[in-house]
Short mmCIF file of C-alpha atoms in Angstrom, two decimals:
data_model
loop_
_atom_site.label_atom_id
_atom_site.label_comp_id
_atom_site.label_asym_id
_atom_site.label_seq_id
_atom_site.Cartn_x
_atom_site.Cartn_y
_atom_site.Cartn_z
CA UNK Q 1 123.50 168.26 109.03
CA UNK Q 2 120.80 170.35 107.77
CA UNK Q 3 117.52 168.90 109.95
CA UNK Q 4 115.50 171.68 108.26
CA UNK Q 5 115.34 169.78 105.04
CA UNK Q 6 115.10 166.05 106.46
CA UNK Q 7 111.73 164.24 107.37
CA UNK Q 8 109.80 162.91 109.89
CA UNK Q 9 108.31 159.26 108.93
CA UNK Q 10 104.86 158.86 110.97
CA UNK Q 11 103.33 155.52 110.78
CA UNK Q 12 99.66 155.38 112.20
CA UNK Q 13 96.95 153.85 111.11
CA UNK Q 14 94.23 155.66 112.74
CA UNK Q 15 93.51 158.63 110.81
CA UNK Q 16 92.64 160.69 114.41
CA UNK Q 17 95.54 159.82 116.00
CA UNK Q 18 98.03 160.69 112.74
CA UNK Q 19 96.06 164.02 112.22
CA UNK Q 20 96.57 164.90 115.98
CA UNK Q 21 100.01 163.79 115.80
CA UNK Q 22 100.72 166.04 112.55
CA UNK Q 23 98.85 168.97 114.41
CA UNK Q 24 101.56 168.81 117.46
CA UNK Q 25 104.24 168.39 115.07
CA UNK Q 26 103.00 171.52 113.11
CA UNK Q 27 102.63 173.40 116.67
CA UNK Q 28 106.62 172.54 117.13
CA UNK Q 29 107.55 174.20 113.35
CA UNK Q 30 107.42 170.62 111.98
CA UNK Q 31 104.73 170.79 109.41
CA UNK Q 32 105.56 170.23 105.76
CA UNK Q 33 108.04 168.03 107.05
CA UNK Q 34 105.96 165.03 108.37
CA UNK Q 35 105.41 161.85 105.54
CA UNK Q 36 102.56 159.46 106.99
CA UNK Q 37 101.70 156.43 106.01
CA UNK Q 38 98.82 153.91 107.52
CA UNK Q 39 100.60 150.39 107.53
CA UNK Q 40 104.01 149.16 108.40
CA UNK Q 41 104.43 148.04 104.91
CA UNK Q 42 104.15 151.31 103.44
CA UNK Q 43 106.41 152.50 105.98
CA UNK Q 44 108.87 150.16 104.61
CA UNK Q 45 108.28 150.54 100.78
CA UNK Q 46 108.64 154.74 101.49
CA UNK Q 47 112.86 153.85 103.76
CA UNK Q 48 113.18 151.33 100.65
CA UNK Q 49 112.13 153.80 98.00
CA UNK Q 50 109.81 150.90 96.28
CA UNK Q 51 106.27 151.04 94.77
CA UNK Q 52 104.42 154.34 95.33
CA UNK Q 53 108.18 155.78 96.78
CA UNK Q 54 110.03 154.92 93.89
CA UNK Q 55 110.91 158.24 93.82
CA UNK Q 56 110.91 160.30 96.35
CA UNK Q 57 113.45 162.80 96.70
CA UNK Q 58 116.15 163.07 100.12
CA UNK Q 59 117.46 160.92 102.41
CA UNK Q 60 116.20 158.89 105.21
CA UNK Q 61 113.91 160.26 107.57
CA UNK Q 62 115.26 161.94 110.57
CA UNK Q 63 112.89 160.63 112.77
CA UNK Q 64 110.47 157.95 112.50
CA UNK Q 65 107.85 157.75 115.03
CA UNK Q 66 105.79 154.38 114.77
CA UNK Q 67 102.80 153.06 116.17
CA UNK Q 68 102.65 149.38 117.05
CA UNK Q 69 98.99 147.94 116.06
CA UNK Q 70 98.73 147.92 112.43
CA UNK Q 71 97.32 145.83 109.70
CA UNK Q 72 99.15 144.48 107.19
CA UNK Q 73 102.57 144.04 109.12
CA UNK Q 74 102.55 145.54 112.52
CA UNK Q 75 105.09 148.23 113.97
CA UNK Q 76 107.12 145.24 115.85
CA UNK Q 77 107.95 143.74 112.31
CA UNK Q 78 108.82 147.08 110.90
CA UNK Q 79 111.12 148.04 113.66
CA UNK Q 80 112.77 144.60 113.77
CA UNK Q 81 113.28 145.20 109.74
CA UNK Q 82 114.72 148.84 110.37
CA UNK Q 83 117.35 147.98 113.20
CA UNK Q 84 118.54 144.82 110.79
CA UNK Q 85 119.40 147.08 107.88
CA UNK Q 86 122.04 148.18 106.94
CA UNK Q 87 120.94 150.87 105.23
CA UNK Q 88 118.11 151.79 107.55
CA UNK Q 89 119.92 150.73 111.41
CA UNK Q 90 120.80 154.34 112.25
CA UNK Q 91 117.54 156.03 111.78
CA UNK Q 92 116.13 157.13 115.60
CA UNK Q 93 112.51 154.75 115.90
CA UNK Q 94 110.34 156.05 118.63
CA UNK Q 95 107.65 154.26 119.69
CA UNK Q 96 104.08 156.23 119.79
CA UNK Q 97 101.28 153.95 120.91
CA UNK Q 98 98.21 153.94 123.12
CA UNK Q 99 99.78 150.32 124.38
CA UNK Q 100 101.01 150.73 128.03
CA UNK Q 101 101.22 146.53 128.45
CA UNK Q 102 104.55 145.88 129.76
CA UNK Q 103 104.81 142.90 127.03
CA UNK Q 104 104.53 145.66 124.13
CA UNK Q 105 107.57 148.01 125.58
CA UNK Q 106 109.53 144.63 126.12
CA UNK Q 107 109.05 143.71 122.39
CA UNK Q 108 109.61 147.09 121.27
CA UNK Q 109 112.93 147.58 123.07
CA UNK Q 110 114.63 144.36 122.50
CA UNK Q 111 113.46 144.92 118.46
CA UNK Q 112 115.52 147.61 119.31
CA UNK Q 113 113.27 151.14 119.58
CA UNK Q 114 115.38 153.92 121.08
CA UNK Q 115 112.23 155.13 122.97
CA UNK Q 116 108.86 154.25 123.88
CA UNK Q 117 105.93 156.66 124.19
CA UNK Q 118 102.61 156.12 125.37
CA UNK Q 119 100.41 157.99 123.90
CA UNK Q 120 98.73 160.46 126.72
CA UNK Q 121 94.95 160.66 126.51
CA UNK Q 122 94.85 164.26 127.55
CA UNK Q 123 95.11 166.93 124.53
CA UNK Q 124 97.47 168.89 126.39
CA UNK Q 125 99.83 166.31 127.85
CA UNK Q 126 100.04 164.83 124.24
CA UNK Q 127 101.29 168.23 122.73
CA UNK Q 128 103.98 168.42 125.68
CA UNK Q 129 104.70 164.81 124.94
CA UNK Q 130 105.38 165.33 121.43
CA UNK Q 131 107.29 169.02 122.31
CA UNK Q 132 109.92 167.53 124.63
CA UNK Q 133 110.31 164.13 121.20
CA UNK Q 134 110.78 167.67 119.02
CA UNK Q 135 113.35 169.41 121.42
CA UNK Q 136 115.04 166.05 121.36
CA UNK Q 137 114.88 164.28 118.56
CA UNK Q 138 114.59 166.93 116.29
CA UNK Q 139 116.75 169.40 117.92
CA UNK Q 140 119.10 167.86 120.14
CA UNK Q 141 120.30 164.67 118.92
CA UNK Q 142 123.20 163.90 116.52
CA UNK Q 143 122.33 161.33 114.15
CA UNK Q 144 124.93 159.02 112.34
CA UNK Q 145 126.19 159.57 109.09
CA UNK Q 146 123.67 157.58 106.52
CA UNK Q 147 125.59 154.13 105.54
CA UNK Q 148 127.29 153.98 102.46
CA UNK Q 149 124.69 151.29 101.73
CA UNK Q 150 121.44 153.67 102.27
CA UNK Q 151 121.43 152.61 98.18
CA UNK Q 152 121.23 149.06 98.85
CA UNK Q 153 117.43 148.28 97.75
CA UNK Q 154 117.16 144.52 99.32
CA UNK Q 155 115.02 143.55 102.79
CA UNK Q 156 113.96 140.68 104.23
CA UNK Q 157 110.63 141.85 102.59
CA UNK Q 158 111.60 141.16 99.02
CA UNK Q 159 113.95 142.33 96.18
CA UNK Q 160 113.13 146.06 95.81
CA UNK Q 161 112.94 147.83 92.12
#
């Protein structure tokens, strides 16, 4: 699998935190590869390929790292809606959020997350933070195959075009 030409989905809201976040990313070779998007709906309409995504080119994202306070639908509801699809299951979610309440990590790991971050306040630890989620996630782990359904354009969100 060529990870060189897959992307990384980031879904933030605030703009600070997603520029910081593209800024490590960038330090770690990763720039040009990052998609962001400010709501867990838009998150969902760029894996579906709807509305403004209709058509974007590639696969699914090889990584997407998600915040969990959002507006619209929050990153609990997007998770939940990525580890129940088909088409969408296999796709590594880590969690990136300033949340540290132990209620937050339980909801995020039994909506199925396959790690939790929390964001570090210090410039520094954050870039080491988001260095070692490169090495791994980027570098390191195999992902599976994309399903023979990736095409399928329904969700428990609505009929997509």
């Amino acid at each position: 699998m060529n990870k060189n030409a897959e992307a990384i989905l980031l879904v933030e809201d605030n703009p600070d935190d997603a520029e910081l976040t593209k800024l490590a990313l960038a330090r770690h070779g990763l720039d040009g590869r990052v998609t962001h998007v400010s709501d867990g709906m838009q998150a969902l309409d760029y894996l579906y390929r709807r509305d403004g995504f209709a058509d974007r080119s590639g696969g699914n994202p090889v990584l997407v790292l998600l915040d969990l306070k959002m507006p619209l639908l929050d990153g609990i509801g997007v998770l939940k809606e990525i580890k129940t699809s088909d088409a969408l299951r296999n796709i590594p979610v880590v969690v990136l959020t300033s949340s540290t309440e132990p209620s937050d990590l339980q909801r995020a790991y039994e909506a199925g997350t396959n790690a939790y971050i929390a964001k570090p306040t210090e410039f520094a630890q954050f870039l080491s933070a988001m260095k070692h989620v490169c090495e791994f996630w980027i570098n390191i782990n195999q992902t599976a195959p994309q399903s023979p359904s990736a095409g399928v354009r329904s969700t428990a969100f609505g009929e997509l075009a």
